[in-house]
Tab-separated table of C-alpha atoms in Angstrom:
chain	number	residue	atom	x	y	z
J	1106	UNK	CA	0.000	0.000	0.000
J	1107	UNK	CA	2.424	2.652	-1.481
J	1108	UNK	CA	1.374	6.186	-0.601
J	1109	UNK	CA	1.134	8.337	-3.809
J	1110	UNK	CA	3.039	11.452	-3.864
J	1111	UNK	CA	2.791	15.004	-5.841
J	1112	UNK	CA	3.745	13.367	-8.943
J	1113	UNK	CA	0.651	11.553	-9.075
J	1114	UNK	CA	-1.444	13.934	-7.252
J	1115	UNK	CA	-1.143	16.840	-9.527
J	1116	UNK	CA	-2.517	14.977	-12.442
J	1117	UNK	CA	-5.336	13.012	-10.145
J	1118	UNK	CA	-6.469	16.777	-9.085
J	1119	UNK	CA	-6.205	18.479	-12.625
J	1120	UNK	CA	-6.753	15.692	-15.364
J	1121	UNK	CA	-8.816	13.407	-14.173
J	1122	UNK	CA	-10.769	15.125	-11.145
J	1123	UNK	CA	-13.899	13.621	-9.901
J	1124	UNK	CA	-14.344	10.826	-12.786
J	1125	UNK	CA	-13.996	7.083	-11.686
J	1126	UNK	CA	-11.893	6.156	-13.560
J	1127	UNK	CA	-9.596	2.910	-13.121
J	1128	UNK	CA	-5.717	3.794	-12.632
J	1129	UNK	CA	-2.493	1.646	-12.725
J	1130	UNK	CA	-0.203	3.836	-11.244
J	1131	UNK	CA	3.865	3.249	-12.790
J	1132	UNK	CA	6.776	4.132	-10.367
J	1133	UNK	CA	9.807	4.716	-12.461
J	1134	UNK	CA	13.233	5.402	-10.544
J	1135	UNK	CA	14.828	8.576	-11.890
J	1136	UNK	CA	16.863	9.551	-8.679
J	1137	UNK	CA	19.221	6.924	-7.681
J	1138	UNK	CA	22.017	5.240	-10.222
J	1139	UNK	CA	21.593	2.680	-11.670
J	1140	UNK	CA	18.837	4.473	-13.657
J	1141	UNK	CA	16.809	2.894	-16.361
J	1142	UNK	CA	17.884	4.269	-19.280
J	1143	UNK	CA	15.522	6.241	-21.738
J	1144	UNK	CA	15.225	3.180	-24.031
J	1145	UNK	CA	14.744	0.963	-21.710
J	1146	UNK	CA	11.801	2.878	-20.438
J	1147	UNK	CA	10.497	3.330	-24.164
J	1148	UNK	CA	10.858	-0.626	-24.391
J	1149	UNK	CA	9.129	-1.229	-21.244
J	1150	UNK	CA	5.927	1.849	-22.667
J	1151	UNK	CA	6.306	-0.478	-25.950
J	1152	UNK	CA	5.265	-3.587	-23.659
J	1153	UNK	CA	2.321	-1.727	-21.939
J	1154	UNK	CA	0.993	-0.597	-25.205
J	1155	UNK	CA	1.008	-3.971	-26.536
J	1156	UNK	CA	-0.999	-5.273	-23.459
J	1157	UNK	CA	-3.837	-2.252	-23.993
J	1158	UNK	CA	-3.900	-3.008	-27.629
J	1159	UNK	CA	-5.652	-6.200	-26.120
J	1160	UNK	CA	-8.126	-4.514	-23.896
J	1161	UNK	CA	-11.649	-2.807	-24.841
J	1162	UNK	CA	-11.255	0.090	-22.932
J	1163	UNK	CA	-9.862	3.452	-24.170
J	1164	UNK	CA	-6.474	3.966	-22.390
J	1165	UNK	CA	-4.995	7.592	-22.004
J	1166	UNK	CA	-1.385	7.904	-20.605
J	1167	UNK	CA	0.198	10.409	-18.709
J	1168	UNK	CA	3.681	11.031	-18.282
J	1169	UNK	CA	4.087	13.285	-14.870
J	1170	UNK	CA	7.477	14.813	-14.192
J	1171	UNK	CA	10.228	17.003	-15.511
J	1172	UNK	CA	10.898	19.458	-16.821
J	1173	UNK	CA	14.369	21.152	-15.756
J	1174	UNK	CA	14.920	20.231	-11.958
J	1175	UNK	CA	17.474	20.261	-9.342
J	1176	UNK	CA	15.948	19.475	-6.217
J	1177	UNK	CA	18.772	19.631	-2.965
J	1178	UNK	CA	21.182	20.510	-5.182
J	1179	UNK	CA	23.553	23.557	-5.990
J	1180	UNK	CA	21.726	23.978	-9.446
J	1181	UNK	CA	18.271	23.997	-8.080
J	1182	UNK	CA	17.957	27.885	-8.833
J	1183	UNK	CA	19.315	27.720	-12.262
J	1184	UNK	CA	17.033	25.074	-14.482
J	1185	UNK	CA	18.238	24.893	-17.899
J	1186	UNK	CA	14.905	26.391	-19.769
J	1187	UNK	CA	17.008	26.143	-23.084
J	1188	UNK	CA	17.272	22.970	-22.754
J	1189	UNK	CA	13.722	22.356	-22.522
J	1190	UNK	CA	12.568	24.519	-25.367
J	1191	UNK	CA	14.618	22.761	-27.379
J	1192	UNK	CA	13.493	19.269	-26.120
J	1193	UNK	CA	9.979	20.429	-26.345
J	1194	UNK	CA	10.303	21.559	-30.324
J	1195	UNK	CA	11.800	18.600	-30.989
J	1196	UNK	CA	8.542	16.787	-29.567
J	1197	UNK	CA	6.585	19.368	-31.399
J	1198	UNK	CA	8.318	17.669	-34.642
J	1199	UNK	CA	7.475	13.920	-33.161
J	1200	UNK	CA	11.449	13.619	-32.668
J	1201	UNK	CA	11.120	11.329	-29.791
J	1202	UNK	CA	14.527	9.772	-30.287
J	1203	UNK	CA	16.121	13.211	-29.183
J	1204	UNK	CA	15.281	12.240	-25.542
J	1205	UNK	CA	15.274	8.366	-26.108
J	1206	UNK	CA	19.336	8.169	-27.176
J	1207	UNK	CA	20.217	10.209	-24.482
J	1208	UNK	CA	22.052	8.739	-21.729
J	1209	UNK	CA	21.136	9.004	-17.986
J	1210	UNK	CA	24.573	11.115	-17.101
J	1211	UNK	CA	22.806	13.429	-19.801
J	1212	UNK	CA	19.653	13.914	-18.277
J	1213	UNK	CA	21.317	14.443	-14.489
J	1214	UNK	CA	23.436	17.064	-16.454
J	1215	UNK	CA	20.316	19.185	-17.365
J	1216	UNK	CA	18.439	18.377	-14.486
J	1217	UNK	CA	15.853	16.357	-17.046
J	1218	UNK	CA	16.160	12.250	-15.122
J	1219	UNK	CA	12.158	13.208	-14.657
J	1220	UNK	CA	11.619	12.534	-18.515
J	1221	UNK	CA	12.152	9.172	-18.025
J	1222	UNK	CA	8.519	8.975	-17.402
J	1223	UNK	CA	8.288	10.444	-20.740
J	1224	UNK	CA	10.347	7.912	-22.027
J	1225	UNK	CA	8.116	5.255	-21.454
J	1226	UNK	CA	5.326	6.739	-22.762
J	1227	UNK	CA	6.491	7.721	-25.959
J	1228	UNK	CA	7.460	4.035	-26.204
J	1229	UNK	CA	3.894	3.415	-26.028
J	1230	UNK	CA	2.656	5.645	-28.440
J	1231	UNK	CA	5.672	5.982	-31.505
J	1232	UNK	CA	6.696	8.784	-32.716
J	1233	UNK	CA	3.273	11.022	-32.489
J	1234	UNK	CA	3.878	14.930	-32.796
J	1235	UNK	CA	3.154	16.217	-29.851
J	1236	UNK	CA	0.828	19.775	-29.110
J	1237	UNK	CA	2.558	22.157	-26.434
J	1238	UNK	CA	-0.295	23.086	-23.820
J	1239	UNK	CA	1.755	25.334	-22.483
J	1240	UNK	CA	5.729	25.675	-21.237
J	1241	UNK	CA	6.336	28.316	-18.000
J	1242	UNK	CA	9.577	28.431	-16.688
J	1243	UNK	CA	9.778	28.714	-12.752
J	1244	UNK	CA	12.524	30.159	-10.302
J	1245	UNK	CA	13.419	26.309	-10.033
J	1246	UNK	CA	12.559	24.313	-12.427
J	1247	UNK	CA	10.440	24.507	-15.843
J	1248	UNK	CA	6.602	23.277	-16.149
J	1249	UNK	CA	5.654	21.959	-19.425
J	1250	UNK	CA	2.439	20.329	-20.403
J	1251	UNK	CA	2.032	18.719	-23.845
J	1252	UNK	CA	-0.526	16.163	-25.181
J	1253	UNK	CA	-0.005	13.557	-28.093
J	1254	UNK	CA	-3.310	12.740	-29.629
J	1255	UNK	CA	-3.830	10.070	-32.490
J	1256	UNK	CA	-5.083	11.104	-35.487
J	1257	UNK	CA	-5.094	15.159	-34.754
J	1258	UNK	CA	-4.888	17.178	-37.763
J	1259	UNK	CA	-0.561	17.687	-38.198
J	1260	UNK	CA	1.085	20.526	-38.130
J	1261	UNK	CA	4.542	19.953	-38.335
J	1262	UNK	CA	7.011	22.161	-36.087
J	1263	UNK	CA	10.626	23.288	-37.736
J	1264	UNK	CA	13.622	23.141	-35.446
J	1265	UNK	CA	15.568	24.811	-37.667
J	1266	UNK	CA	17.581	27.573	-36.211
J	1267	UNK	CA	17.260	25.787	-32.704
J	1268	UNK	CA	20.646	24.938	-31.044
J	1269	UNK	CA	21.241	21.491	-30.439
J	1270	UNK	CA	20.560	20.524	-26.702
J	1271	UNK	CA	19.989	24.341	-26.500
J	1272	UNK	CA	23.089	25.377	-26.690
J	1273	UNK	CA	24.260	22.936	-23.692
J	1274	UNK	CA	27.527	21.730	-23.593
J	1275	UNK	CA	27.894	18.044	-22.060
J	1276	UNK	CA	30.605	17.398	-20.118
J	1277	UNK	CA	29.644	13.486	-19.826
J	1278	UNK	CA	31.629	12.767	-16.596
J	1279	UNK	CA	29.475	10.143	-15.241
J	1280	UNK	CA	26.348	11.512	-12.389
J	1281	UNK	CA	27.124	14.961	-11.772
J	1282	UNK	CA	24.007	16.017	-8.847
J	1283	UNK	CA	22.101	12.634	-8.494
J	1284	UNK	CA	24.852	10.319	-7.244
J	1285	UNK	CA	24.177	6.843	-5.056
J	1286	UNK	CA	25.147	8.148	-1.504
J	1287	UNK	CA	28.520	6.838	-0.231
J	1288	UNK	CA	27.992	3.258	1.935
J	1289	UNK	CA	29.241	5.595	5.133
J	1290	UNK	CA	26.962	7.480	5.143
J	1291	UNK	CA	24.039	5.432	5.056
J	1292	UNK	CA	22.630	6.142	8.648
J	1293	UNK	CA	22.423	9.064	7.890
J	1294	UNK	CA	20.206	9.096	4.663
J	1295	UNK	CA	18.230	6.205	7.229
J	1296	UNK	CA	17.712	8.823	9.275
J	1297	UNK	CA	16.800	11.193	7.140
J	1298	UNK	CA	13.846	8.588	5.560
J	1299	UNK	CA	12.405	7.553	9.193
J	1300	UNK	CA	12.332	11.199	10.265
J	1301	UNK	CA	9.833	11.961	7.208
J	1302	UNK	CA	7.333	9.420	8.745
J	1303	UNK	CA	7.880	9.588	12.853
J	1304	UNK	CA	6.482	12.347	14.544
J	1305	UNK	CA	8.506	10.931	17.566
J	1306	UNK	CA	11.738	11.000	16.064
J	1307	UNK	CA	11.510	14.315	14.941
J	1308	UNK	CA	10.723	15.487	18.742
J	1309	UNK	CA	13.510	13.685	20.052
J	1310	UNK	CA	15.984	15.152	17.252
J	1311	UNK	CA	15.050	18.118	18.479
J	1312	UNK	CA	15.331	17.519	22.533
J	1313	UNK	CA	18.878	15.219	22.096
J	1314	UNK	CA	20.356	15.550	18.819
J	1315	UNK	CA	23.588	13.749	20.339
J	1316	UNK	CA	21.567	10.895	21.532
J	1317	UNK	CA	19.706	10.425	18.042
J	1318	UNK	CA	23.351	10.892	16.644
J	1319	UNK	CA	24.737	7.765	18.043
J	1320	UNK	CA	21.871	5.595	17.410
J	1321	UNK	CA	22.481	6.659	13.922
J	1322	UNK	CA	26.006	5.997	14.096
J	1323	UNK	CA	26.431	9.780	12.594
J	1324	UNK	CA	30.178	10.564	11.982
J	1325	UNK	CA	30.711	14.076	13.249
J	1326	UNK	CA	30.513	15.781	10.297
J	1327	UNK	CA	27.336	13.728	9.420
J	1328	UNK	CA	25.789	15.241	13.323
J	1329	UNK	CA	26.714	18.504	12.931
J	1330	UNK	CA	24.910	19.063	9.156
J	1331	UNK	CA	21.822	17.099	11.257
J	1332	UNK	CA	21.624	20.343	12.889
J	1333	UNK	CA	19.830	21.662	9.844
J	1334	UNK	CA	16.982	19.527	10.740
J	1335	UNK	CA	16.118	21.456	13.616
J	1336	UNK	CA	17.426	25.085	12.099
J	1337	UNK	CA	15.173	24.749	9.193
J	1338	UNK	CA	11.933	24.955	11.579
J	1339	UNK	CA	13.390	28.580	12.395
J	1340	UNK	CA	12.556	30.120	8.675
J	1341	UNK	CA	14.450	30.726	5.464
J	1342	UNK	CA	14.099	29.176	2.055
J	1343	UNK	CA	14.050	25.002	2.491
J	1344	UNK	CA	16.404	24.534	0.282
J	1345	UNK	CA	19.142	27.069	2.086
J	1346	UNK	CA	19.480	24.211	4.514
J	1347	UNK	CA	20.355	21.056	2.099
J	1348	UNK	CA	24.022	21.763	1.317
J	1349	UNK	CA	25.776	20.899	4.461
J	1350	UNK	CA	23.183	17.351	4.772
J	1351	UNK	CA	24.449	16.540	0.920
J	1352	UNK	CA	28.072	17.242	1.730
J	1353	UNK	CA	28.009	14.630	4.719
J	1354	UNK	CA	26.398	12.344	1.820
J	1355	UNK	CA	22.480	12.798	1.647
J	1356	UNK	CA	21.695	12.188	-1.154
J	1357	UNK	CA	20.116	15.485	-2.427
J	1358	UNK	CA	16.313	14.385	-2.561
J	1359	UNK	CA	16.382	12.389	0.424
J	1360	UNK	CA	17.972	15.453	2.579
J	1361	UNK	CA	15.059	18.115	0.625
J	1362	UNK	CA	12.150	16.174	1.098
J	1363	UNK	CA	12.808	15.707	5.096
J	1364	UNK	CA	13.251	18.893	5.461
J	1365	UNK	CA	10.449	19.809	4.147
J	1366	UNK	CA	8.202	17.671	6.176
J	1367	UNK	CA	9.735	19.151	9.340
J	1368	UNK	CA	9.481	22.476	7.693
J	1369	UNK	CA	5.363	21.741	7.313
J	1370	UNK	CA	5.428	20.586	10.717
J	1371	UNK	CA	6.836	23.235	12.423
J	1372	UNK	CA	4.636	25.796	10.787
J	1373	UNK	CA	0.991	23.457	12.077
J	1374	UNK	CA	2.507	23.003	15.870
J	1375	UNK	CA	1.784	26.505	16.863
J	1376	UNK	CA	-1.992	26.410	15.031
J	1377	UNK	CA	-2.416	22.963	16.392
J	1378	UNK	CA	-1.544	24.497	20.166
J	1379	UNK	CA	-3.836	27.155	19.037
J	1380	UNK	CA	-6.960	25.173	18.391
J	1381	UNK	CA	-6.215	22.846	21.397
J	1382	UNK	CA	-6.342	26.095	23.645
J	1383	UNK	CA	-9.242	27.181	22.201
């Protein structure tokens, strides 16, 4: 019974609303090497689609993720929108194979390991030109929204005059953001799971940070970035307190999304005492 995050929230809430509607929801892993690689996602959409091809009902299928994103990481204010233009005109043209023979040190480069989700799909449906909804570019990453539909009228899109990769310039050197965290440091990145999901852990981080610390078996460069676990309750941006947690070897998701939840939590305590004194 796998809780569903924002990934497949978003697209519950805005595309398919109220409607029952039967869903098989696909986890793909897109943050932690070894990652799939884009073909073997479009093999594994080319599998699915023979499988519906079988089936009565009509099957839509939506790709959630991407695009340009660099969550925990030093890059996480500076997506790579020309990247994603040029990605997105070349699925304007149905040039699928732009994404699908990239590698997955590519994708980590431009902050794109997300559009491995895409990947898939587009192994499901071929080569279809794709319609942009709409592309917005955010302080932190870039939202796109496109929709390949069989049998729409065509209207072909040029990429001439486009840069390749948008101008990017691959340096190819293996996981650059996105690496697996080191084997030392995994009580650390345990800790930083089982605090997302114990109310109780998080108070006692905060009342004995040493204690916590050696049931962890932290190093002491591993307790003292822990101490961003309890500073991040006191304000800022979220993602002002990741570095030091990925330098001790968080991996960079793992370190942002705990922090977040204590972030959340910090900010219902005081309503929660609120109501309760009410």
């Amino acid at each position: 019974d796998a809780e569903l995050g924002h990934a497949f929230a978003v697209p519950f809430e805005y595309v398919i609303g109220k409607r029952d509607i039967p869903i098989i929801p696909l986890f793909t892993n897109v943050y932690v090497p070894p990652l799939p690689t884009p073909k073997r996602c479009a093999a594994l959409g080319k599998a699915i689609a023979g499988i519906i091809k079988g089936r009565k009902e009509r099957v839509a299928l939506i790709a959630s993720g991407g695009m340009s994103h660099f969550p925990g990481t030093s890059k996480y204010l500076t997506p790579e929108f020309d990247f994603d233009r040029w990605l997105v005109a070349q699925f304007e043209a149905g040039n699928t194979d732009a994404l699908l023979n990239m590698t997955g040190t590519q994708l980590d480069e431009v902050g794109n390991t997300e559009m491995l989700n895409w990947a898939t799909m587009f192994g499901a449906i071929g080569p279809e030109e794709g319609e942009l909804i709409d592309y917005i570019p955010t302080w932190h990453h870039g939202l796109s929204m496109m929709r390949f539909l069989p049998h729409r009228a065509r209207k072909t899109a040029s990429t001439k005059g486009i840069e390749q990769y948008g101008g990017f310039k691959f340096k190819n050197q293996g996981f650059q953001f996105y690496k697996h965290p080191p084997a030392e440091a995994y009580g650390l990145n345990r800790l930083l799971f089982e605090v997302r999901h114990s109310a109780d852990l998080r108070d006692r981080i905060i009342k004995n940070l040493d204690t916590v610390a050696k049931e962890y078996e932290l190093s002491p460069q591993q307790r003292a970035a822990s101490e961003e676990l309890i500073n991040v309750g006191k304000g800022g941006l979220v993602s002002e307190h990741v570095g030091p947690l990925v330098e001790a070897g968080a991996h960079p998701l793992q370190a942002l999304m705990s922090l977040h939840v204590i972030f959340s939590m910090s900010h219902r305590a005081p309503a929660r005492e609120a109501r309760i004194a009410d």
